[in-house]
Structures are given as C-alpha cells and as structure tokens.
PDB file of C-alpha atoms in Angstrom:
ATOM      1  CA  MET U   1      16.463 -16.403 -38.534  1.00  0.00           C
ATOM      2  CA  ALA U   2      12.682 -16.892 -38.544  1.00  0.00           C
ATOM      3  CA  VAL U   3      11.176 -19.374 -36.112  1.00  0.00           C
ATOM      4  CA  LYS U   4       7.571 -20.562 -36.446  1.00  0.00           C
ATOM      5  CA  VAL U   5       5.727 -21.205 -33.205  1.00  0.00           C
ATOM      6  CA  LYS U   6       2.072 -21.994 -32.543  1.00  0.00           C
ATOM      7  CA  ILE U   7       0.957 -19.584 -29.830  1.00  0.00           C
ATOM      8  CA  ASN U   8      -2.618 -19.470 -28.533  1.00  0.00           C
ATOM      9  CA  GLY U   9      -3.814 -21.414 -31.564  1.00  0.00           C
ATOM     10  CA  GLU U  10      -2.108 -19.227 -34.162  1.00  0.00           C
ATOM     11  CA  VAL U  11       1.131 -19.986 -35.989  1.00  0.00           C
ATOM     12  CA  ARG U  12       3.408 -16.988 -35.587  1.00  0.00           C
ATOM     13  CA  GLU U  13       6.679 -16.334 -37.346  1.00  0.00           C
ATOM     14  CA  ILE U  14       9.242 -14.690 -35.122  1.00  0.00           C
ATOM     15  CA  ASP U  15      12.445 -13.201 -36.477  1.00  0.00           C
ATOM     16  CA  ALA U  16      14.716 -14.197 -33.635  1.00  0.00           C
ATOM     17  CA  PRO U  17      17.656 -16.475 -32.920  1.00  0.00           C
ATOM     18  CA  GLU U  18      16.659 -19.991 -31.865  1.00  0.00           C
ATOM     19  CA  ASP U  19      18.355 -19.556 -28.490  1.00  0.00           C
ATOM     20  CA  MET U  20      16.223 -16.514 -27.570  1.00  0.00           C
ATOM     21  CA  PRO U  21      14.169 -17.340 -24.461  1.00  0.00           C
ATOM     22  CA  LEU U  22      10.496 -17.829 -25.249  1.00  0.00           C
ATOM     23  CA  LEU U  23       9.703 -15.110 -22.701  1.00  0.00           C
ATOM     24  CA  TRP U  24      11.538 -12.464 -24.717  1.00  0.00           C
ATOM     25  CA  ALA U  25      10.061 -13.675 -27.995  1.00  0.00           C
ATOM     26  CA  LEU U  26       6.580 -13.305 -26.505  1.00  0.00           C
ATOM     27  CA  ARG U  27       7.172  -9.923 -24.878  1.00  0.00           C
ATOM     28  CA  GLN U  28       9.572  -8.169 -27.255  1.00  0.00           C
ATOM     29  CA  GLU U  29       8.827  -9.704 -30.620  1.00  0.00           C
ATOM     30  CA  LEU U  30       5.070 -10.291 -30.312  1.00  0.00           C
ATOM     31  CA  GLY U  31       4.074  -7.644 -27.741  1.00  0.00           C
ATOM     32  CA  MET U  32       2.427 -10.253 -25.512  1.00  0.00           C
ATOM     33  CA  VAL U  33       3.319  -8.740 -22.159  1.00  0.00           C
ATOM     34  CA  GLY U  34       0.996 -10.779 -19.915  1.00  0.00           C
ATOM     35  CA  THR U  35       3.794 -13.243 -19.241  1.00  0.00           C
ATOM     36  CA  LYS U  36       6.125 -11.573 -16.756  1.00  0.00           C
ATOM     37  CA  PHE U  37       9.867 -11.562 -16.213  1.00  0.00           C
ATOM     38  CA  GLY U  38      10.693 -12.438 -12.636  1.00  0.00           C
ATOM     39  CA  CYS U  39      14.062 -13.964 -11.874  1.00  0.00           C
ATOM     40  CA  GLY U  40      15.331 -15.076 -15.290  1.00  0.00           C
ATOM     41  CA  LYS U  41      16.468 -18.404 -13.804  1.00  0.00           C
ATOM     42  CA  ALA U  42      13.193 -20.418 -13.847  1.00  0.00           C
ATOM     43  CA  LEU U  43      12.919 -20.201 -10.061  1.00  0.00           C
ATOM     44  CA  CYS U  44       9.975 -17.867  -9.378  1.00  0.00           C
ATOM     45  CA  GLY U  45       7.262 -18.939 -11.833  1.00  0.00           C
ATOM     46  CA  ALA U  46       6.249 -15.443 -12.993  1.00  0.00           C
ATOM     47  CA  CYS U  47       7.050 -16.411 -16.595  1.00  0.00           C
ATOM     48  CA  THR U  48       4.986 -19.629 -16.643  1.00  0.00           C
ATOM     49  CA  VAL U  49       3.257 -20.554 -19.893  1.00  0.00           C
ATOM     50  CA  HIS U  50       1.984 -23.910 -21.156  1.00  0.00           C
ATOM     51  CA  VAL U  51       3.843 -25.936 -23.730  1.00  0.00           C
ATOM     52  CA  ASP U  52       1.442 -28.657 -24.829  1.00  0.00           C
ATOM     53  CA  GLY U  53      -0.485 -28.139 -21.586  1.00  0.00           C
ATOM     54  CA  VAL U  54       2.544 -28.464 -19.314  1.00  0.00           C
ATOM     55  CA  ALA U  55       3.494 -25.533 -17.087  1.00  0.00           C
ATOM     56  CA  THR U  56       6.831 -24.331 -18.473  1.00  0.00           C
ATOM     57  CA  ARG U  57       9.170 -21.518 -17.458  1.00  0.00           C
ATOM     58  CA  SER U  58       9.463 -19.351 -20.544  1.00  0.00           C
ATOM     59  CA  CYS U  59      12.538 -17.479 -19.296  1.00  0.00           C
ATOM     60  CA  SER U  60      14.668 -20.593 -19.677  1.00  0.00           C
ATOM     61  CA  THR U  61      12.996 -22.213 -22.689  1.00  0.00           C
ATOM     62  CA  PRO U  62      14.728 -21.394 -25.985  1.00  0.00           C
ATOM     63  CA  ILE U  63      12.229 -20.530 -28.690  1.00  0.00           C
ATOM     64  CA  GLY U  64      13.969 -22.948 -31.040  1.00  0.00           C
ATOM     65  CA  SER U  65      13.143 -25.852 -28.713  1.00  0.00           C
ATOM     66  CA  ILE U  66       9.384 -25.427 -29.117  1.00  0.00           C
ATOM     67  CA  GLY U  67       9.174 -27.095 -32.532  1.00  0.00           C
ATOM     68  CA  GLU U  68       5.653 -28.349 -33.294  1.00  0.00           C
ATOM     69  CA  SER U  69       4.454 -27.879 -29.709  1.00  0.00           C
ATOM     70  CA  GLU U  70       1.681 -25.449 -28.856  1.00  0.00           C
ATOM     71  CA  VAL U  71       2.348 -22.566 -26.495  1.00  0.00           C
ATOM     72  CA  THR U  72      -0.520 -21.142 -24.455  1.00  0.00           C
ATOM     73  CA  THR U  73      -0.096 -17.850 -22.639  1.00  0.00           C
ATOM     74  CA  VAL U  74      -2.166 -16.045 -20.039  1.00  0.00           C
ATOM     75  CA  GLU U  75      -3.695 -13.958 -22.841  1.00  0.00           C
ATOM     76  CA  ALA U  76      -5.664 -17.049 -23.951  1.00  0.00           C
ATOM     77  CA  LEU U  77      -6.656 -18.240 -20.488  1.00  0.00           C
ATOM     78  CA  GLY U  78     -10.103 -16.611 -20.509  1.00  0.00           C
ATOM     79  CA  GLN U  79     -11.034 -18.414 -23.724  1.00  0.00           C
ATOM     80  CA  THR U  80     -11.689 -21.673 -21.840  1.00  0.00           C
ATOM     81  CA  ASP U  81     -14.271 -22.552 -19.208  1.00  0.00           C
ATOM     82  CA  LEU U  82     -11.515 -23.605 -16.829  1.00  0.00           C
ATOM     83  CA  GLY U  83      -9.521 -20.419 -17.386  1.00  0.00           C
ATOM     84  CA  ARG U  84     -12.579 -18.223 -16.851  1.00  0.00           C
ATOM     85  CA  ALA U  85     -13.488 -20.157 -13.698  1.00  0.00           C
ATOM     86  CA  LEU U  86     -10.002 -19.654 -12.282  1.00  0.00           C
ATOM     87  CA  GLN U  87     -10.012 -15.951 -13.115  1.00  0.00           C
ATOM     88  CA  GLU U  88     -13.419 -15.563 -11.427  1.00  0.00           C
ATOM     89  CA  ALA U  89     -12.263 -17.513  -8.364  1.00  0.00           C
ATOM     90  CA  TRP U  90      -9.158 -15.298  -8.183  1.00  0.00           C
ATOM     91  CA  LEU U  91     -11.450 -12.266  -7.999  1.00  0.00           C
ATOM     92  CA  GLU U  92     -13.868 -13.872  -5.528  1.00  0.00           C
ATOM     93  CA  GLU U  93     -11.022 -14.882  -3.220  1.00  0.00           C
ATOM     94  CA  ASP U  94      -9.399 -11.442  -3.637  1.00  0.00           C
ATOM     95  CA  VAL U  95      -6.116 -13.149  -4.460  1.00  0.00           C
ATOM     96  CA  MET U  96      -4.234 -10.281  -6.040  1.00  0.00           C
ATOM     97  CA  GLN U  97      -2.324  -7.632  -4.214  1.00  0.00           C
ATOM     98  CA  CYS U  98       0.503  -6.358  -6.393  1.00  0.00           C
ATOM     99  CA  GLY U  99      -0.512  -8.865  -9.082  1.00  0.00           C
ATOM    100  CA  TYR U 100       2.911  -9.325 -10.607  1.00  0.00           C
ATOM    101  CA  CYS U 101       3.091 -13.093 -10.126  1.00  0.00           C
ATOM    102  CA  GLN U 102      -0.534 -13.785 -10.930  1.00  0.00           C
ATOM    103  CA  ALA U 103      -0.190 -14.685 -14.617  1.00  0.00           C
ATOM    104  CA  GLY U 104       2.286 -17.412 -13.678  1.00  0.00           C
ATOM    105  CA  GLN U 105       0.156 -18.514 -10.727  1.00  0.00           C
ATOM    106  CA  LEU U 106      -2.918 -18.829 -12.964  1.00  0.00           C
ATOM    107  CA  MET U 107      -1.009 -20.746 -15.625  1.00  0.00           C
ATOM    108  CA  SER U 108       0.368 -23.187 -13.041  1.00  0.00           C
ATOM    109  CA  ALA U 109      -3.085 -23.624 -11.480  1.00  0.00           C
ATOM    110  CA  THR U 110      -4.600 -24.300 -14.906  1.00  0.00           C
ATOM    111  CA  ALA U 111      -1.953 -26.900 -15.733  1.00  0.00           C
ATOM    112  CA  LEU U 112      -2.612 -28.590 -12.386  1.00  0.00           C
ATOM    113  CA  LEU U 113      -6.379 -28.781 -12.919  1.00  0.00           C
ATOM    114  CA  LEU U 114      -5.985 -30.003 -16.487  1.00  0.00           C
ATOM    115  CA  ARG U 115      -3.766 -32.803 -15.210  1.00  0.00           C
ATOM    116  CA  ASN U 116      -5.717 -33.468 -12.008  1.00  0.00           C
ATOM    117  CA  PRO U 117      -9.243 -31.983 -11.822  1.00  0.00           C
ATOM    118  CA  GLU U 118      -9.670 -33.034  -8.170  1.00  0.00           C
ATOM    119  CA  PRO U 119      -6.360 -32.302  -6.453  1.00  0.00           C
ATOM    120  CA  SER U 120      -5.880 -32.738  -2.730  1.00  0.00           C
ATOM    121  CA  ALA U 121      -4.586 -29.862  -0.628  1.00  0.00           C
ATOM    122  CA  ARG U 122      -1.160 -31.506  -0.661  1.00  0.00           C
ATOM    123  CA  GLN U 123      -1.220 -31.842  -4.472  1.00  0.00           C
ATOM    124  CA  ILE U 124      -2.148 -28.159  -4.836  1.00  0.00           C
ATOM    125  CA  ASP U 125       0.745 -27.202  -2.559  1.00  0.00           C
ATOM    126  CA  ALA U 126       3.158 -29.362  -4.555  1.00  0.00           C
ATOM    127  CA  ALA U 127       1.999 -28.058  -7.936  1.00  0.00           C
ATOM    128  CA  MET U 128       2.159 -24.427  -6.859  1.00  0.00           C
ATOM    129  CA  SER U 129       5.387 -24.658  -4.844  1.00  0.00           C
ATOM    130  CA  GLY U 130       7.494 -23.323  -7.717  1.00  0.00           C
ATOM    131  CA  ASN U 131       5.522 -20.078  -7.932  1.00  0.00           C
ATOM    132  CA  ILE U 132       6.655 -17.319  -5.615  1.00  0.00           C
ATOM    133  CA  CYS U 133       4.293 -14.585  -4.422  1.00  0.00           C
ATOM    134  CA  ARG U 134       6.022 -11.632  -2.761  1.00  0.00           C
ATOM    135  CA  CYS U 135       2.709 -10.598  -1.206  1.00  0.00           C
ATOM    136  CA  ALA U 136       2.272 -14.075   0.343  1.00  0.00           C
ATOM    137  CA  CYS U 137      -1.209 -14.681  -1.076  1.00  0.00           C
ATOM    138  CA  TYR U 138      -0.688 -18.441  -0.960  1.00  0.00           C
ATOM    139  CA  THR U 139      -3.740 -19.208   1.200  1.00  0.00           C
ATOM    140  CA  ARG U 140      -6.057 -17.282  -1.134  1.00  0.00           C
ATOM    141  CA  ILE U 141      -4.469 -18.867  -4.215  1.00  0.00           C
ATOM    142  CA  LYS U 142      -5.039 -22.321  -2.727  1.00  0.00           C
ATOM    143  CA  SER U 143      -8.635 -21.399  -1.828  1.00  0.00           C
ATOM    144  CA  ALA U 144      -9.328 -20.238  -5.388  1.00  0.00           C
ATOM    145  CA  ILE U 145      -7.909 -23.445  -6.861  1.00  0.00           C
ATOM    146  CA  THR U 146      -9.901 -25.541  -4.386  1.00  0.00           C
ATOM    147  CA  GLN U 147     -13.073 -23.612  -5.247  1.00  0.00           C
ATOM    148  CA  VAL U 148     -12.671 -24.351  -8.956  1.00  0.00           C
ATOM    149  CA  ALA U 149     -11.793 -27.996  -8.325  1.00  0.00           C
ATOM    150  CA  GLU U 150     -14.875 -28.413  -6.121  1.00  0.00           C
ATOM    151  CA  SER U 151     -17.088 -26.746  -8.737  1.00  0.00           C
ATOM    152  CA  GLY U 152     -16.395 -29.573 -11.177  1.00  0.00           C
ATOM    153  CA  VAL U 153     -15.469 -27.194 -14.008  1.00  0.00           C
ATOM    154  CA  ALA U 154     -12.088 -28.844 -14.443  1.00  0.00           C
ATOM    155  CA  LYS U 155     -13.675 -32.311 -14.674  1.00  0.00           C
ATOM    156  CA  LYS U 156     -16.311 -31.203 -17.189  1.00  0.00           C
ATOM    157  CA  GLY U 157     -14.042 -28.902 -19.101  1.00  0.00           C
ATOM    158  CA  LYS U 158     -11.002 -31.055 -19.789  1.00  0.00           C
ATOM    159  CA  ALA U 159     -12.128 -31.350 -23.392  1.00  0.00           C
ATOM    160  CA  ASN U 160     -12.540 -27.591 -23.887  1.00  0.00           C
ATOM    161  CA  ALA U 161      -9.890 -26.345 -21.475  1.00  0.00           C
TER     162      ALA U 161
END
C-alpha cells in the first residue's frame, strides 16, 4: 500500500504498510539514514524527527499516522538559520564523541528553541532529558543550546526555522 508523506518539504510516496514505523520508512524505503535507530522503544531519542515542528520518536510512530503533517529530518536541519546555528555551536562546543545520538539531540534542541527561543537551564534540561548520550556529552550539549539561545538566532529565525 502506498502512503504519501511530506518529508523535508517534498511529498514522497512510500510503498509500505501503514503500521511501518516512520524510522524504517525513512531509512529503508527512502535511504534517509541520518535518523538513527537506538532502542526501538522511543526511550533514547536517537530516532527523533519533527512532526509539524514537534520532536517525535520515529521508531514508534506508524507512517500511516502522519497524514497531512510535515516531517522534518536531520537532513533538512542545515537549511534553516536555527539549524545551521545549532550545527555550528555543536562544532564549537566539540559536542560529538561517537556521534550516534547527535541527530536526535539536534532535532530535540531545534524543537525546543522553536518552541522557546530563550529557555532557562532547567527548561533545556527538561527538553533534552529524553535523549540519551552514551558518551555523556550532556554539559557540552547544554552549552551549545545555551550559546544559540543567547545569540538570538532562535528569536529572529522563528519565521524561517
């Protein structure tokens, strides 16, 4: 059965059952491998994408549930000012070690700053608490998010984020 989904601004037709997790539709059917498989139970955050701007675990989201919503993946992150700013801050703060969780971390951070361009330290902790980093880069992740929030990019860029 073909399912139509708007992904990164483009309507894609995917020949897959409606109960296929969005993660597998992205990776196996579309070759979009930036979104990672972590736990398969929506607990680690490695598979985070946006569905209408909301951080969503793609491993537990059936593709048939997407409907008219728009899915944004890490592949499109650098196309926005906010996404580029976060990617640059990640590099400046030397966040990555193994890097496996970073796509999900970046997607959760983006969703946070879209929702709240000036989060407190406590709000950053709460928003990022569902994303696990085996390398324990939490302090650097928080610093990168804080850097972008303080830069004002999220405030200015809500319209083009």
